[in-house]
GROMACS .gro file of C-alpha atoms in nm:
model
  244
    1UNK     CA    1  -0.104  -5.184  -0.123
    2UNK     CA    2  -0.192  -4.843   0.041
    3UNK     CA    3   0.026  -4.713   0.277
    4UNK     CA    4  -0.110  -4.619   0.611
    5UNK     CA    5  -0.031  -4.228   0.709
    6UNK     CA    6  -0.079  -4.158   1.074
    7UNK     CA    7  -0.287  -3.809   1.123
    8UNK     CA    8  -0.115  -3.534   1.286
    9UNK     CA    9  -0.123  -3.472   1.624
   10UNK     CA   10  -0.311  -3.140   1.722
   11UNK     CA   11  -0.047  -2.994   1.948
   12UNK     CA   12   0.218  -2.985   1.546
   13UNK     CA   13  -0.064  -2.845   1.392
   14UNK     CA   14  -0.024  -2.487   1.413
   15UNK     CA   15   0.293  -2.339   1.251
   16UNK     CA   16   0.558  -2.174   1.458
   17UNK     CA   17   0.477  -1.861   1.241
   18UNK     CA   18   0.161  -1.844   1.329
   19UNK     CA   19   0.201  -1.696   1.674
   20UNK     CA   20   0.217  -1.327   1.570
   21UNK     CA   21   0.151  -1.236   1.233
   22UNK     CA   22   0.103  -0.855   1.076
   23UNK     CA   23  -0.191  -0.712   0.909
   24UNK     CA   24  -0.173  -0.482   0.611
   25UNK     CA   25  -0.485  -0.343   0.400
   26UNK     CA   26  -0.537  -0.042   0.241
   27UNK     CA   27  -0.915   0.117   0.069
   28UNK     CA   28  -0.807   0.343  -0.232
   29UNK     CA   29  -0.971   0.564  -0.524
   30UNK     CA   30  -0.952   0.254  -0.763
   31UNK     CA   31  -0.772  -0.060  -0.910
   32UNK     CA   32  -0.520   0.059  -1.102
   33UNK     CA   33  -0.224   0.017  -0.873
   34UNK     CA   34  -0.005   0.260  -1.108
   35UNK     CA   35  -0.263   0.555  -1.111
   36UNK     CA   36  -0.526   0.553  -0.813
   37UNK     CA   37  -0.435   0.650  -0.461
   38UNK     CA   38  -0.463   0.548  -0.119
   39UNK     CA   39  -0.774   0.673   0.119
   40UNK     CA   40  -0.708   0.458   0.446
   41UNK     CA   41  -0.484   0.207   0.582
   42UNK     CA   42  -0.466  -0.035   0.860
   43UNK     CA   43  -0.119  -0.219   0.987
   44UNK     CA   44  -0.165  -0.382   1.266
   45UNK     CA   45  -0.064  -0.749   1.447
   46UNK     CA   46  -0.277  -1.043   1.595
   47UNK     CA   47  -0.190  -1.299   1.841
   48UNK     CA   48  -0.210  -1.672   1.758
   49UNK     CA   49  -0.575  -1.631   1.868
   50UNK     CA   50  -0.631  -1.361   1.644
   51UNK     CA   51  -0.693  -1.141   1.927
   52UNK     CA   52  -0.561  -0.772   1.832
   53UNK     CA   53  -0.220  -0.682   2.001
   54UNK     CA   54  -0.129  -0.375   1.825
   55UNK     CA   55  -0.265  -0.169   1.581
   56UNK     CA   56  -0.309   0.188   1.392
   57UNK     CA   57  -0.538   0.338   1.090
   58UNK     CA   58  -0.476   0.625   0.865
   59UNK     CA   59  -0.677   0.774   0.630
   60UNK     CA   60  -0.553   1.002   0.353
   61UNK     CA   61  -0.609   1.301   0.160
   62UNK     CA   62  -0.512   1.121  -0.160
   63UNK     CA   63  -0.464   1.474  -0.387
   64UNK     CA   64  -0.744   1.385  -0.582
   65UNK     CA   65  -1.085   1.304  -0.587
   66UNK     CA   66  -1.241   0.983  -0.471
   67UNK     CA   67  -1.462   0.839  -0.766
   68UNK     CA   68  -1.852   0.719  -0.670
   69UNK     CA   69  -1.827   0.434  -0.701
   70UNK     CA   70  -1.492   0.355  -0.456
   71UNK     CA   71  -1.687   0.561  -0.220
   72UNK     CA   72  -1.965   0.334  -0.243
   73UNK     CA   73  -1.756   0.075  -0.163
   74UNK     CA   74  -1.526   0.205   0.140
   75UNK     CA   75  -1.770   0.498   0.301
   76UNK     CA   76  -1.469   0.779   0.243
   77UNK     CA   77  -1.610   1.044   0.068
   78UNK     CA   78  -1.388   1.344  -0.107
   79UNK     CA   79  -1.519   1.596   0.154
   80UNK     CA   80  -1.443   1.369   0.435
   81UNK     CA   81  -1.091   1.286   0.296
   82UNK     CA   82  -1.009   1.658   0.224
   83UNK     CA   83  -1.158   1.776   0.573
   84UNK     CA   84  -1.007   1.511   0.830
   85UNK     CA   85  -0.701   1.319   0.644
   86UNK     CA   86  -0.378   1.337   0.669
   87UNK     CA   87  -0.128   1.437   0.357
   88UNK     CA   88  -0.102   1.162   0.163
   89UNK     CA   89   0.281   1.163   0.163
   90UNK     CA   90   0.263   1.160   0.551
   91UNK     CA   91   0.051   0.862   0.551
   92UNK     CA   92   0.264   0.710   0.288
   93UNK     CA   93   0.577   0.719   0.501
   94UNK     CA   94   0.408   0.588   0.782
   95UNK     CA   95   0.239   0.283   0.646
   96UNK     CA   96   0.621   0.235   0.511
   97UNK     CA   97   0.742   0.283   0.850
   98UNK     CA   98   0.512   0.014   1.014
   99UNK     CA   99   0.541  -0.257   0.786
  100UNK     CA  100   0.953  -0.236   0.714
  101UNK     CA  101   0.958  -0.265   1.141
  102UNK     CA  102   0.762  -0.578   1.063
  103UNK     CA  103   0.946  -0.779   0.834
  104UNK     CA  104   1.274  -0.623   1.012
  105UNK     CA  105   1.168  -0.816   1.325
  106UNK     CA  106   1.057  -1.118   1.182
  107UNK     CA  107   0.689  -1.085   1.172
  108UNK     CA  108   0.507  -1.211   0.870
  109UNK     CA  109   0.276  -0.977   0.717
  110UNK     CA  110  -0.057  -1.095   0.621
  111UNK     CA  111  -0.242  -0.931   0.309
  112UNK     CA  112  -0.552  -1.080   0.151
  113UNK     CA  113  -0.413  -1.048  -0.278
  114UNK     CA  114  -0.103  -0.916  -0.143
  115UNK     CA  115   0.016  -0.785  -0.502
  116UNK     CA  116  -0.258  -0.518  -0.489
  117UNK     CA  117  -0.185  -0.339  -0.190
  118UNK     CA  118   0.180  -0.388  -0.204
  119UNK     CA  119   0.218  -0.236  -0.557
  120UNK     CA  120  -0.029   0.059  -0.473
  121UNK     CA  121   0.210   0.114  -0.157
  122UNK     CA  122   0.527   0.128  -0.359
  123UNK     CA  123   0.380   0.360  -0.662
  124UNK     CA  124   0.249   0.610  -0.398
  125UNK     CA  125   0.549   0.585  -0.223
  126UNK     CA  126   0.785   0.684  -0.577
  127UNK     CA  127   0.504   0.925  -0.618
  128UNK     CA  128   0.572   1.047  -0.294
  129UNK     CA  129   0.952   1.091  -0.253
  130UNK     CA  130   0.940   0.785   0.030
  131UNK     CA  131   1.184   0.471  -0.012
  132UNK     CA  132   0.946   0.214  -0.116
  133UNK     CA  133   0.908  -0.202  -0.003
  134UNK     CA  134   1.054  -0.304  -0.314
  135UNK     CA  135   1.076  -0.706  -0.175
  136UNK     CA  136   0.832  -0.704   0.066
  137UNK     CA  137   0.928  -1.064   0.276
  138UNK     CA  138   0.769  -1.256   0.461
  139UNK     CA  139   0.429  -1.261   0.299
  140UNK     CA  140   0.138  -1.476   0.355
  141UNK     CA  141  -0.148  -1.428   0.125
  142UNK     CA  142  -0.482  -1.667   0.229
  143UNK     CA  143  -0.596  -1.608  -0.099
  144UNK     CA  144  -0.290  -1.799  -0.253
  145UNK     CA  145  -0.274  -2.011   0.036
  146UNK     CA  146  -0.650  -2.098  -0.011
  147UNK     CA  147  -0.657  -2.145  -0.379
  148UNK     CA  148  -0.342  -2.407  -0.326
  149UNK     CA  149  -0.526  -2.629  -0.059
  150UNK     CA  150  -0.877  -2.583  -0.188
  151UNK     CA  151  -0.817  -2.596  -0.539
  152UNK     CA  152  -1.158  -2.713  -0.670
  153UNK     CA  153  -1.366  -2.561  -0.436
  154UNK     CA  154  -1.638  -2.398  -0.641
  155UNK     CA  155  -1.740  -2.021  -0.606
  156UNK     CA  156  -1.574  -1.701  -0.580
  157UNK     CA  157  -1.263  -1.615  -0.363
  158UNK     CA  158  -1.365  -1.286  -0.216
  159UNK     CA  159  -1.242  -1.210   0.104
  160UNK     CA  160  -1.580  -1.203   0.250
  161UNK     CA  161  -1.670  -1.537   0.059
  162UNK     CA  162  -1.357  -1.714   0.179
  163UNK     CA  163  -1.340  -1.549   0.515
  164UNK     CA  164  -1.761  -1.691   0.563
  165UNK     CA  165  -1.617  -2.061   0.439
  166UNK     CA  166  -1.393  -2.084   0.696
  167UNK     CA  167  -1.618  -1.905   0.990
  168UNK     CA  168  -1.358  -1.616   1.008
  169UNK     CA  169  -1.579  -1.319   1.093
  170UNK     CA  170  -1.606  -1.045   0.921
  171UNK     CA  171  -1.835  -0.735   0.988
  172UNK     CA  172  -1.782  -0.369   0.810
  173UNK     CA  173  -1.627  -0.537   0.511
  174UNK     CA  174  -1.439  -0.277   0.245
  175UNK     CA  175  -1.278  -0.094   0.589
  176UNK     CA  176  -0.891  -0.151   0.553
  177UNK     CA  177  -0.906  -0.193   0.985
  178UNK     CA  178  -1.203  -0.482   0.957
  179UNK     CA  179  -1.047  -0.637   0.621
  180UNK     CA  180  -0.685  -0.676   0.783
  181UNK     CA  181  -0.791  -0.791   1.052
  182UNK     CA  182  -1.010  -1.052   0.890
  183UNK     CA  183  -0.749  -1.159   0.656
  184UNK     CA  184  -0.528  -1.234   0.929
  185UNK     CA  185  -0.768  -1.442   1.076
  186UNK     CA  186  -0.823  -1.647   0.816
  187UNK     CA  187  -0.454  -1.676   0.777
  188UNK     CA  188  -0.444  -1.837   1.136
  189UNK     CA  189  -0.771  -2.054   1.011
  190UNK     CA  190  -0.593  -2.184   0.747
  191UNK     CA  191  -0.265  -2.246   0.923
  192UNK     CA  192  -0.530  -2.468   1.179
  193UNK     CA  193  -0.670  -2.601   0.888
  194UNK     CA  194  -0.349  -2.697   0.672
  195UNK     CA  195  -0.053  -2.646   0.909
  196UNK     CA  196   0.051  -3.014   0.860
  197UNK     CA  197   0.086  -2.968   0.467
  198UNK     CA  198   0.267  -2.648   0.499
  199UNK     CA  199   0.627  -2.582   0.413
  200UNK     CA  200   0.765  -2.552   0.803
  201UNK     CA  201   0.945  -2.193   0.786
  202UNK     CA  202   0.805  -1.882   0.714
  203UNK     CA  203   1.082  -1.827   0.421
  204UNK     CA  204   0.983  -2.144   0.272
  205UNK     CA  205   0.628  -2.055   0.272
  206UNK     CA  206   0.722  -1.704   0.127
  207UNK     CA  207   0.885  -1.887  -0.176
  208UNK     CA  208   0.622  -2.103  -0.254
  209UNK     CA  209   0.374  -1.867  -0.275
  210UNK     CA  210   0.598  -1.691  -0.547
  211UNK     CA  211   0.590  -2.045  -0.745
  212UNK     CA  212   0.186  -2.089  -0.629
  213UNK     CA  213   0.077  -1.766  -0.729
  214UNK     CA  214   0.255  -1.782  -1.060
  215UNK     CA  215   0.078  -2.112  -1.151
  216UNK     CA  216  -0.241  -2.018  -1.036
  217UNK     CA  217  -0.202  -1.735  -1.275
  218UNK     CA  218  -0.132  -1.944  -1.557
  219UNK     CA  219  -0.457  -2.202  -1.502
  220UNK     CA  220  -0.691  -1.847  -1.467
  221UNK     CA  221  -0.463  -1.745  -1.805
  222UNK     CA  222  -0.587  -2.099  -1.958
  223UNK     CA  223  -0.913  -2.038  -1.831
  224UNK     CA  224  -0.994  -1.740  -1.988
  225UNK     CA  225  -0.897  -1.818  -2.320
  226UNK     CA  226  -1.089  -2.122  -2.310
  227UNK     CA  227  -1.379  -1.923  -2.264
  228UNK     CA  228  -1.305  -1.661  -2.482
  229UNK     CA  229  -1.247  -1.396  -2.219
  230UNK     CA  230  -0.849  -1.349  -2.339
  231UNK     CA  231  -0.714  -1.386  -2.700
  232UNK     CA  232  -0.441  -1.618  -2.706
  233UNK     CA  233  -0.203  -1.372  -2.797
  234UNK     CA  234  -0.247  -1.119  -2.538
  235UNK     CA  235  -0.030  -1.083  -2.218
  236UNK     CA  236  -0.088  -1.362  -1.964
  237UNK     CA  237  -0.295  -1.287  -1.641
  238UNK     CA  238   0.002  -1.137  -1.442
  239UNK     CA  239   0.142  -1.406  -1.172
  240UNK     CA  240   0.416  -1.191  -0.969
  241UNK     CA  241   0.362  -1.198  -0.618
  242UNK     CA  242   0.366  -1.031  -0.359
  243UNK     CA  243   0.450  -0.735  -0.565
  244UNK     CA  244   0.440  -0.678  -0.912
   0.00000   0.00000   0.00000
């Protein structure tokens, strides 16, 4: 016998979190969170219509220079960096600065693969001289998030491809200001989308995304040996979140 499940009313659909969330992206030399640099950064905080309540942008003089190709991708070229950022280790503090006042009053800070740009902020920051996030809490990461409740969705799980999928606009992609921004909407799209099914507080959602992100590591780790991409061997696909 199947057990009839009422659906949930519209007015419990949105999380109590979802209110006021952060935004956090950054646009760097490279990928390699240990050795590349930042070139711009956006903090900033939406409304629970994603309507932009506060916000500020940085860009950097990262000390070294910005490769082709990550200037392809972001429009910061070395000359521009050199002639109109800031010091890097000024920037640094202040991106620091923003997002601890964030988490110290409560407000969950949205980043789209949250591990990236929180482990490029804390290696610049030790590069730096600045106390780093080391536990940066609360997180919510829509790519974790997504990849939980849309499990079998086919295709990839770019920020512009997931942000399109859920009708979350995005224009001026690869600009940490446009990119926050988007990823926070999305975050509020998917707390329309799957508030009923998520955990009710924002520190239980931070600690399942620990547990979600760390088996959603280990399928892509099963995946890739499967298809020859990873020896069995080798290190698994690295599942820490939201900082490794």
């Amino acid at each position: 016998m199947t057990t009839w499940q009422a659906e949930p009313l519209p007015l419990f659909q949105t999380p109590e979190w979802a209110r006021l969330v952060g935004v956090f992206d950054l646009e760097t030399t490279g990928v390699d969170v240990e050795n590349d640099r930042i070139v711009s950064a956006h903090v900033g905080v939406l409304d629970v219509d994603g309507h932009v309540v506060d916000a500020r942008d940085w860009l950097a003089d990262p000390g070294i220079a910005i490769p082709a190709g990550a200037a392809a991708i972001h429009g910061i070229t070395t000359e521009r960096a050199r002639a109109e950022g800031e010091p890097a280790p000024r920037v640094v503090a202040e991106v620091v600065e923003a997002l601890t006042a964030l988490f110290a009053a409560g407000i969950p800070v949205v980043a789209y693969n949250a591990p990236f740009d929180f482990s490029m902020l804390k290696n610049e920051a030790v590069r730096h001289g600045v106390t780093p996030i080391h536990a940066p809490s609360p997180v919510i990461d829509p790519l974790v998030v997504d990849k939980t409740f849309d499990r079998y969705r086919r295709g990839k799980r770019t920020l512009s491809v997931v942000a399109e999928h859920y009708a979350v606009p995005l224009e001026s992609a690869h600009e940490a200001c446009a990119d926050a921004v988007a990823a926070g909407r999305l975050a509020l799209a998917l707390a329309e989308r799957f508030g009923p099914w998520m955990p009710p507080t924002l520190d239980e959602l931070h600690t399942r995304q620990i547990a979600w992100a760390r088996a959603q590591a280990a399928s892509l780790t099963e995946y890739f040996i499967k298809i020859g991409r990873l020896d069995a061997t080798a290190p698994p696909v690295d599942g820490a979140w939201p900082i490794r």
